[in-house]
PDB file of C-alpha atoms in Angstrom:
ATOM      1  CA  UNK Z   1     -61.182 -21.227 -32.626  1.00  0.00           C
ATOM      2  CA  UNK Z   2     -62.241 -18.197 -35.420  1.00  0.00           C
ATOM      3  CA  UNK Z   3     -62.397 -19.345 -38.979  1.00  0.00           C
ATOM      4  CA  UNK Z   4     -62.843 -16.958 -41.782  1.00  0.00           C
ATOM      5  CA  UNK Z   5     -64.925 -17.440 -44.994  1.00  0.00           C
ATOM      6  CA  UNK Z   6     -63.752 -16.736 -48.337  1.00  0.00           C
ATOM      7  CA  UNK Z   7     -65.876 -13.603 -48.060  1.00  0.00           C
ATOM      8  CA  UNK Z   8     -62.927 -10.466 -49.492  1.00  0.00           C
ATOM      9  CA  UNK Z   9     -63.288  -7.069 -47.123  1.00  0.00           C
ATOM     10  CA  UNK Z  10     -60.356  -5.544 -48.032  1.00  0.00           C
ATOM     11  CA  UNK Z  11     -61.602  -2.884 -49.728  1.00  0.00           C
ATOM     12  CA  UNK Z  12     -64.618  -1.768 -47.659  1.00  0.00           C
ATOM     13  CA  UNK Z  13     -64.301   1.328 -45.894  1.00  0.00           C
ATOM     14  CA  UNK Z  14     -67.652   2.060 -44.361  1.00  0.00           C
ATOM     15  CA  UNK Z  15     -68.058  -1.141 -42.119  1.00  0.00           C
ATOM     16  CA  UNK Z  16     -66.342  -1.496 -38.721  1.00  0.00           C
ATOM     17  CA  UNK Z  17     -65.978   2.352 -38.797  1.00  0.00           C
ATOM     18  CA  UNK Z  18     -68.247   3.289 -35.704  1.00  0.00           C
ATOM     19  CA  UNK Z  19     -69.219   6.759 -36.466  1.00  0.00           C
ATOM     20  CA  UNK Z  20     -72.107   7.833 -38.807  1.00  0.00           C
ATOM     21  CA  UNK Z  21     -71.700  11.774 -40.537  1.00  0.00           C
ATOM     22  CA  UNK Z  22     -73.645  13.278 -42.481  1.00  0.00           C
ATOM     23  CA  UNK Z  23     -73.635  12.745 -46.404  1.00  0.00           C
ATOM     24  CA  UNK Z  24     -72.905  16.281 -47.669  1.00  0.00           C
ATOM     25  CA  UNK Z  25     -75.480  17.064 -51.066  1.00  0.00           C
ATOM     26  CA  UNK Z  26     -77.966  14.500 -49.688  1.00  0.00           C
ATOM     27  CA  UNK Z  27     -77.908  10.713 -51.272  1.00  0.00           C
ATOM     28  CA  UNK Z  28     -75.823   9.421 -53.833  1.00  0.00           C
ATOM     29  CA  UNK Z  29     -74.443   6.243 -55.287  1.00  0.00           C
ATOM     30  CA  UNK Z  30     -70.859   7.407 -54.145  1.00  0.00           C
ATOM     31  CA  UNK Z  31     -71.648   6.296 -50.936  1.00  0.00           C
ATOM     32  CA  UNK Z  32     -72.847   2.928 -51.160  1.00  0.00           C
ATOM     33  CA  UNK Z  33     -69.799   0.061 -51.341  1.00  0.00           C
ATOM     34  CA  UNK Z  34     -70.029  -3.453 -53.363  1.00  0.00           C
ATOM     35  CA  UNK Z  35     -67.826  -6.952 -52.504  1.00  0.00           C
ATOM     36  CA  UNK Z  36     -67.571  -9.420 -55.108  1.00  0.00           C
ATOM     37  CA  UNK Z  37     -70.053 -12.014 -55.210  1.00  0.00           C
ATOM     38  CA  UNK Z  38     -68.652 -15.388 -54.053  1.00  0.00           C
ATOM     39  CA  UNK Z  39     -71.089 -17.141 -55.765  1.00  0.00           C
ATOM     40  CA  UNK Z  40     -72.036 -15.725 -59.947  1.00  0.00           C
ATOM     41  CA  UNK Z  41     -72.885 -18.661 -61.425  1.00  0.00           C
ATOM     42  CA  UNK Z  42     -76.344 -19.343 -58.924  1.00  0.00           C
ATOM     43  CA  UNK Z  43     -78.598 -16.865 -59.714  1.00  0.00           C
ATOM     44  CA  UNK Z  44     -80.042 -16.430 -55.772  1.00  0.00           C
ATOM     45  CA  UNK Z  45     -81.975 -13.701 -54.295  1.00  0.00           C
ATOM     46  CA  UNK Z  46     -80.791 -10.830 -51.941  1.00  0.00           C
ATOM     47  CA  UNK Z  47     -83.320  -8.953 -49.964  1.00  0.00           C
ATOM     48  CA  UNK Z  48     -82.534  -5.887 -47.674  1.00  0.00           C
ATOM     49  CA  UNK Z  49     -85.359  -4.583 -46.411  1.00  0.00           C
ATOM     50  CA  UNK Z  50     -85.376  -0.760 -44.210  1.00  0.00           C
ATOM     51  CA  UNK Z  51     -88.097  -0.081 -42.716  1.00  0.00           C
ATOM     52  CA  UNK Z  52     -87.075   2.858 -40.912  1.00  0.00           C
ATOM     53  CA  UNK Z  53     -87.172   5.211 -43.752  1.00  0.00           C
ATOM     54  CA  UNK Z  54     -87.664   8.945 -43.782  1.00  0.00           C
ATOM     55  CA  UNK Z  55     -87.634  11.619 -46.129  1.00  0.00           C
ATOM     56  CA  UNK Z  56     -89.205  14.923 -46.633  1.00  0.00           C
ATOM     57  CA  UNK Z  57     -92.047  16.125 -49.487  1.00  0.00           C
ATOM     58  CA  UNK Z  58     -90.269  18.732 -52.208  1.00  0.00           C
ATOM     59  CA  UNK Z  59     -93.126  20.688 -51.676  1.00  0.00           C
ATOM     60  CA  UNK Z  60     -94.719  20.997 -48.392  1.00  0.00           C
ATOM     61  CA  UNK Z  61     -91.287  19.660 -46.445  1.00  0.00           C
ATOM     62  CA  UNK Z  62     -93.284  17.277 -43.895  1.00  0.00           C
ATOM     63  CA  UNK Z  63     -92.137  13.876 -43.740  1.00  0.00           C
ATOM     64  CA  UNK Z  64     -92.673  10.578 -45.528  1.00  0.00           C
ATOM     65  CA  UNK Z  65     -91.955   7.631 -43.635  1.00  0.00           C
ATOM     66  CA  UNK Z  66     -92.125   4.049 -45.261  1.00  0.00           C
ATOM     67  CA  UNK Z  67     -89.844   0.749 -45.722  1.00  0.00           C
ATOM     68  CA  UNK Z  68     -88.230   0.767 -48.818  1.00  0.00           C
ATOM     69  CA  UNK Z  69     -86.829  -3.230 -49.841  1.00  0.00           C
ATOM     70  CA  UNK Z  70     -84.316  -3.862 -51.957  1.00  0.00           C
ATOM     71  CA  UNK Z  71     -84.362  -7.387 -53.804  1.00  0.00           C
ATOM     72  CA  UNK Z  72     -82.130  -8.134 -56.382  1.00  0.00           C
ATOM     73  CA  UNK Z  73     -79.767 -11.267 -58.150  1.00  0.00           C
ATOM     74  CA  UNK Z  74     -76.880 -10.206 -57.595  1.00  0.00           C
ATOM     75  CA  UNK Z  75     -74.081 -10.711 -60.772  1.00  0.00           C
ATOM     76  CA  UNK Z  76     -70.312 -10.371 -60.010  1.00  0.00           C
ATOM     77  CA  UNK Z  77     -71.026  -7.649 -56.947  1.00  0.00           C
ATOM     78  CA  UNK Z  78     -73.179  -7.177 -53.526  1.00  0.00           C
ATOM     79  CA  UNK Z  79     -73.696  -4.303 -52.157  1.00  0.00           C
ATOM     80  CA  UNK Z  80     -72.329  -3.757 -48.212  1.00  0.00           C
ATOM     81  CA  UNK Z  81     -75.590  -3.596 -45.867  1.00  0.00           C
ATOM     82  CA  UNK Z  82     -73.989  -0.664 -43.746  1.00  0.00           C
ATOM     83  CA  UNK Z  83     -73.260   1.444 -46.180  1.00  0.00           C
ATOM     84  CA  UNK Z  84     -76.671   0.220 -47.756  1.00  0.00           C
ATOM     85  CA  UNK Z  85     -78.051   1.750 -44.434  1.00  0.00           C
ATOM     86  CA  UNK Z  86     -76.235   5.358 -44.605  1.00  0.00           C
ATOM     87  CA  UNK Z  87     -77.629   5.652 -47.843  1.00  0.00           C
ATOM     88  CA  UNK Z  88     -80.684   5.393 -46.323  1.00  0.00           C
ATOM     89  CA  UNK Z  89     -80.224   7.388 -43.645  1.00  0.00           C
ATOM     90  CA  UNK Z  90     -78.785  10.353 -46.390  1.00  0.00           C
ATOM     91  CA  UNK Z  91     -82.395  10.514 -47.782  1.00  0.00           C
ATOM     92  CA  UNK Z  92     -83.620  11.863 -44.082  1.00  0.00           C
ATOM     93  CA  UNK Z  93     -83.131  15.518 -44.863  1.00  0.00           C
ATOM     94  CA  UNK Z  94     -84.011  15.053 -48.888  1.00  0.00           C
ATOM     95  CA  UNK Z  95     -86.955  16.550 -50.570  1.00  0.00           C
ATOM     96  CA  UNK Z  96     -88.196  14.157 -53.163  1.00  0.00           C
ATOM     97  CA  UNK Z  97     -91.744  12.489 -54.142  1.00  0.00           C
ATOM     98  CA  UNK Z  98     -91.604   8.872 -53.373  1.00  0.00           C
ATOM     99  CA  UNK Z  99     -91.925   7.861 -56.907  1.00  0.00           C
ATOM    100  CA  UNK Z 100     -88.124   9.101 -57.572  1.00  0.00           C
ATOM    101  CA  UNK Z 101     -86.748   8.081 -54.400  1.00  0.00           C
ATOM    102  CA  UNK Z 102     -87.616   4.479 -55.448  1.00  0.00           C
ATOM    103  CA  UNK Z 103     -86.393   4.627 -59.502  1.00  0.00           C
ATOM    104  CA  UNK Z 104     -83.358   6.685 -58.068  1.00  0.00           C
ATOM    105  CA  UNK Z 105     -82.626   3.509 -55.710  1.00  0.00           C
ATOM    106  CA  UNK Z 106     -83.042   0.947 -58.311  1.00  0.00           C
ATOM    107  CA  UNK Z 107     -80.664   3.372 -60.726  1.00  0.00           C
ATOM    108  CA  UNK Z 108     -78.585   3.732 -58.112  1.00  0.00           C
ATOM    109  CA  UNK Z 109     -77.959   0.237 -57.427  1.00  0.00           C
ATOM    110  CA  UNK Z 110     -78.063  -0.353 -61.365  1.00  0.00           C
ATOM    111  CA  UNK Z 111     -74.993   1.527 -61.587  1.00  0.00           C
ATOM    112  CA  UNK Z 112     -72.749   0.153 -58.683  1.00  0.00           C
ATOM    113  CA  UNK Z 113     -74.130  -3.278 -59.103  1.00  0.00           C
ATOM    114  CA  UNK Z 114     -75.230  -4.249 -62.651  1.00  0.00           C
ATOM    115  CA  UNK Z 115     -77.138  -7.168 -60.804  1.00  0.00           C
ATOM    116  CA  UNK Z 116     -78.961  -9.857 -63.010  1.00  0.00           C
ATOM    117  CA  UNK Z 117     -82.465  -7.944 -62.053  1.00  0.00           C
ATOM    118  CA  UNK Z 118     -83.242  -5.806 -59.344  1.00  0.00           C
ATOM    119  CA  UNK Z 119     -86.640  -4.451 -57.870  1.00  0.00           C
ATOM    120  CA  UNK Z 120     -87.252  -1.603 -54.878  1.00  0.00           C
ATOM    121  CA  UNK Z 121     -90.165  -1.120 -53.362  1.00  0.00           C
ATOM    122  CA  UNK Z 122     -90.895   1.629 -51.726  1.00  0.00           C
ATOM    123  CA  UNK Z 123     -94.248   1.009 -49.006  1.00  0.00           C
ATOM    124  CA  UNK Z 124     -94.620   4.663 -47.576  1.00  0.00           C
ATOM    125  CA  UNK Z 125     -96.830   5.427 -44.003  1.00  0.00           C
ATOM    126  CA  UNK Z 126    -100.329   7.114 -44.955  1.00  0.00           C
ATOM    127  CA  UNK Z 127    -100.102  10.641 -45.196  1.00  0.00           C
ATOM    128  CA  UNK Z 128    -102.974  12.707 -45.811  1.00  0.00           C
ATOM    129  CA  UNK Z 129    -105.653   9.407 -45.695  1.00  0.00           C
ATOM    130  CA  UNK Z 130    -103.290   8.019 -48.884  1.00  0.00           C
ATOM    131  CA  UNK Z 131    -101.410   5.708 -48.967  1.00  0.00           C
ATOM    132  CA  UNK Z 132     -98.438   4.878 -52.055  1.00  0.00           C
ATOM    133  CA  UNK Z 133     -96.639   1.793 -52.785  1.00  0.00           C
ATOM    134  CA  UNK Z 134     -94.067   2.507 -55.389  1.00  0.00           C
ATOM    135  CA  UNK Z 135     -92.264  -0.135 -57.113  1.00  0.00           C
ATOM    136  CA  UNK Z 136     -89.255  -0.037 -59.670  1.00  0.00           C
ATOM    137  CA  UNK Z 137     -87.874  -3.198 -61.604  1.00  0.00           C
ATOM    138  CA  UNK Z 138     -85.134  -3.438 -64.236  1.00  0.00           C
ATOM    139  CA  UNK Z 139     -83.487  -6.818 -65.657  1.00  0.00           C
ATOM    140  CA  UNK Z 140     -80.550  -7.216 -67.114  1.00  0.00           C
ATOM    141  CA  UNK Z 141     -79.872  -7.952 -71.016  1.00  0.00           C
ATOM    142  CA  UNK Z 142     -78.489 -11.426 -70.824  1.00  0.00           C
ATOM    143  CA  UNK Z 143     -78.022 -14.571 -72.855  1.00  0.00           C
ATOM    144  CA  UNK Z 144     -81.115 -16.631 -73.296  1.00  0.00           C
ATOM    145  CA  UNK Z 145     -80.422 -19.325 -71.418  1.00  0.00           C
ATOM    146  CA  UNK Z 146     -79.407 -16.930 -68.192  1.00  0.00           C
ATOM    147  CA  UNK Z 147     -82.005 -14.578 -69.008  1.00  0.00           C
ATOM    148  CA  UNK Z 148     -84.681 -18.084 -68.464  1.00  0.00           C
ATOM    149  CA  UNK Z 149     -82.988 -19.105 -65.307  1.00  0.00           C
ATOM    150  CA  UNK Z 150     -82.784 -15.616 -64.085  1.00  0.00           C
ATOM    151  CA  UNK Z 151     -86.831 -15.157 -64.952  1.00  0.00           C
ATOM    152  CA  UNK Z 152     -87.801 -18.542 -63.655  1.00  0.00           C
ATOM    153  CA  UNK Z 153     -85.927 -17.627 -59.975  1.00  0.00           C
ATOM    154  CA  UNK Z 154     -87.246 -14.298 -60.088  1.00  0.00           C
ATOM    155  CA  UNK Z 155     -91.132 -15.937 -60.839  1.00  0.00           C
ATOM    156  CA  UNK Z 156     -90.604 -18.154 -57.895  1.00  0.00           C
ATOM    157  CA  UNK Z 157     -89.063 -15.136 -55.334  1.00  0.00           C
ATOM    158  CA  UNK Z 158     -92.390 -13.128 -56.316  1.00  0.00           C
ATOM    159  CA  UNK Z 159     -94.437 -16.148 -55.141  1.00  0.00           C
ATOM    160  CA  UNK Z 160     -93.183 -16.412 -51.720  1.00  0.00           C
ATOM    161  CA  UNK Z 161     -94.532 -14.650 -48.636  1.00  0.00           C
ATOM    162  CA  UNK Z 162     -92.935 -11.792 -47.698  1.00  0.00           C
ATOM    163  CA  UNK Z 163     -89.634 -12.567 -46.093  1.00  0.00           C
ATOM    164  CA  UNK Z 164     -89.407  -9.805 -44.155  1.00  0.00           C
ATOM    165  CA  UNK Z 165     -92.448  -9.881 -41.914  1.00  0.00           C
ATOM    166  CA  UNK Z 166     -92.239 -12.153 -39.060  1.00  0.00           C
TER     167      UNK Z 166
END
């Protein structure tokens, strides 16, 4: 027997559709798609990690490859992990320093989400013999007593080992 959670899909668009195209005018918010956060009151954290990230230098055009994660508390809204991933994918053909690709990810997500705090790192391959870590972290203005709770879970999410690496 199925059950279903109390999870609301209806107005996704992106997932279940089984073809990928091309984002026209390279990546944008536009294409990423939230659901509402079952849970507001618990400030928990959400980590998406990509590791398979590309993207091209603005002035030489040879690639930059590197993981770019995502963590964030999320408020009233998630954000969909497929179209999470062809937003990722848009940045393939972009020409953009790394520093911009990760504050225009965090911004990005900013705007669709408005999550309690949010923080991208971008961990880009060694090009050149150097090698750049970028990260980008923004918190929300909230009432004291959230703002502590928020802090305190963030503190203790910084702490652990990276989730992501097996």
């Amino acid at each position: 027997m199925t059950t279903r959670s109390q999870d609301q899909t209806q107005d996704l668009k992106v997932l279940g559709t089984g073809r990928l195209s091309t984002p026209e005018g390279g990546p944008s918010v536009a294409q990423l798609e939230a659901f509402p956060n079952c849970f507001p009151q618990r400030p928990y954290v959400i980590s998406i990690s990509f590791p398979e990230f590309t993207s091209l230098c603005p002035v030489t055009g040879q690639p930059d490859c590197g993981t770019i994660t995502v963590e964030y508390i999320p408020g009233e809204l998630c954000v969909e992990s497929k179209s999470f991933k062809l937003y990722m994918f848009a940045f393939r053909n972009h020409q953009s320093f790394m520093e911009t690709i990760t504050n225009n990810v965090l911004d990005d997500l900013r705007t669709l989400l408005h999550p309690c705090w949010c923080r991208v790192k971008g961990l880009f391959a060694p090009r050149g013999g150097t090698r750049i870590h970028v990260f980008a972290e923004s918190f929300k203005d909230m009432p004291e007593e959230q703002n502590a709770l928020v802090r305190e879970v963030v503190r203790s999410w910084k702490s652990e080992p990276d989730p992501h690496r097996p």
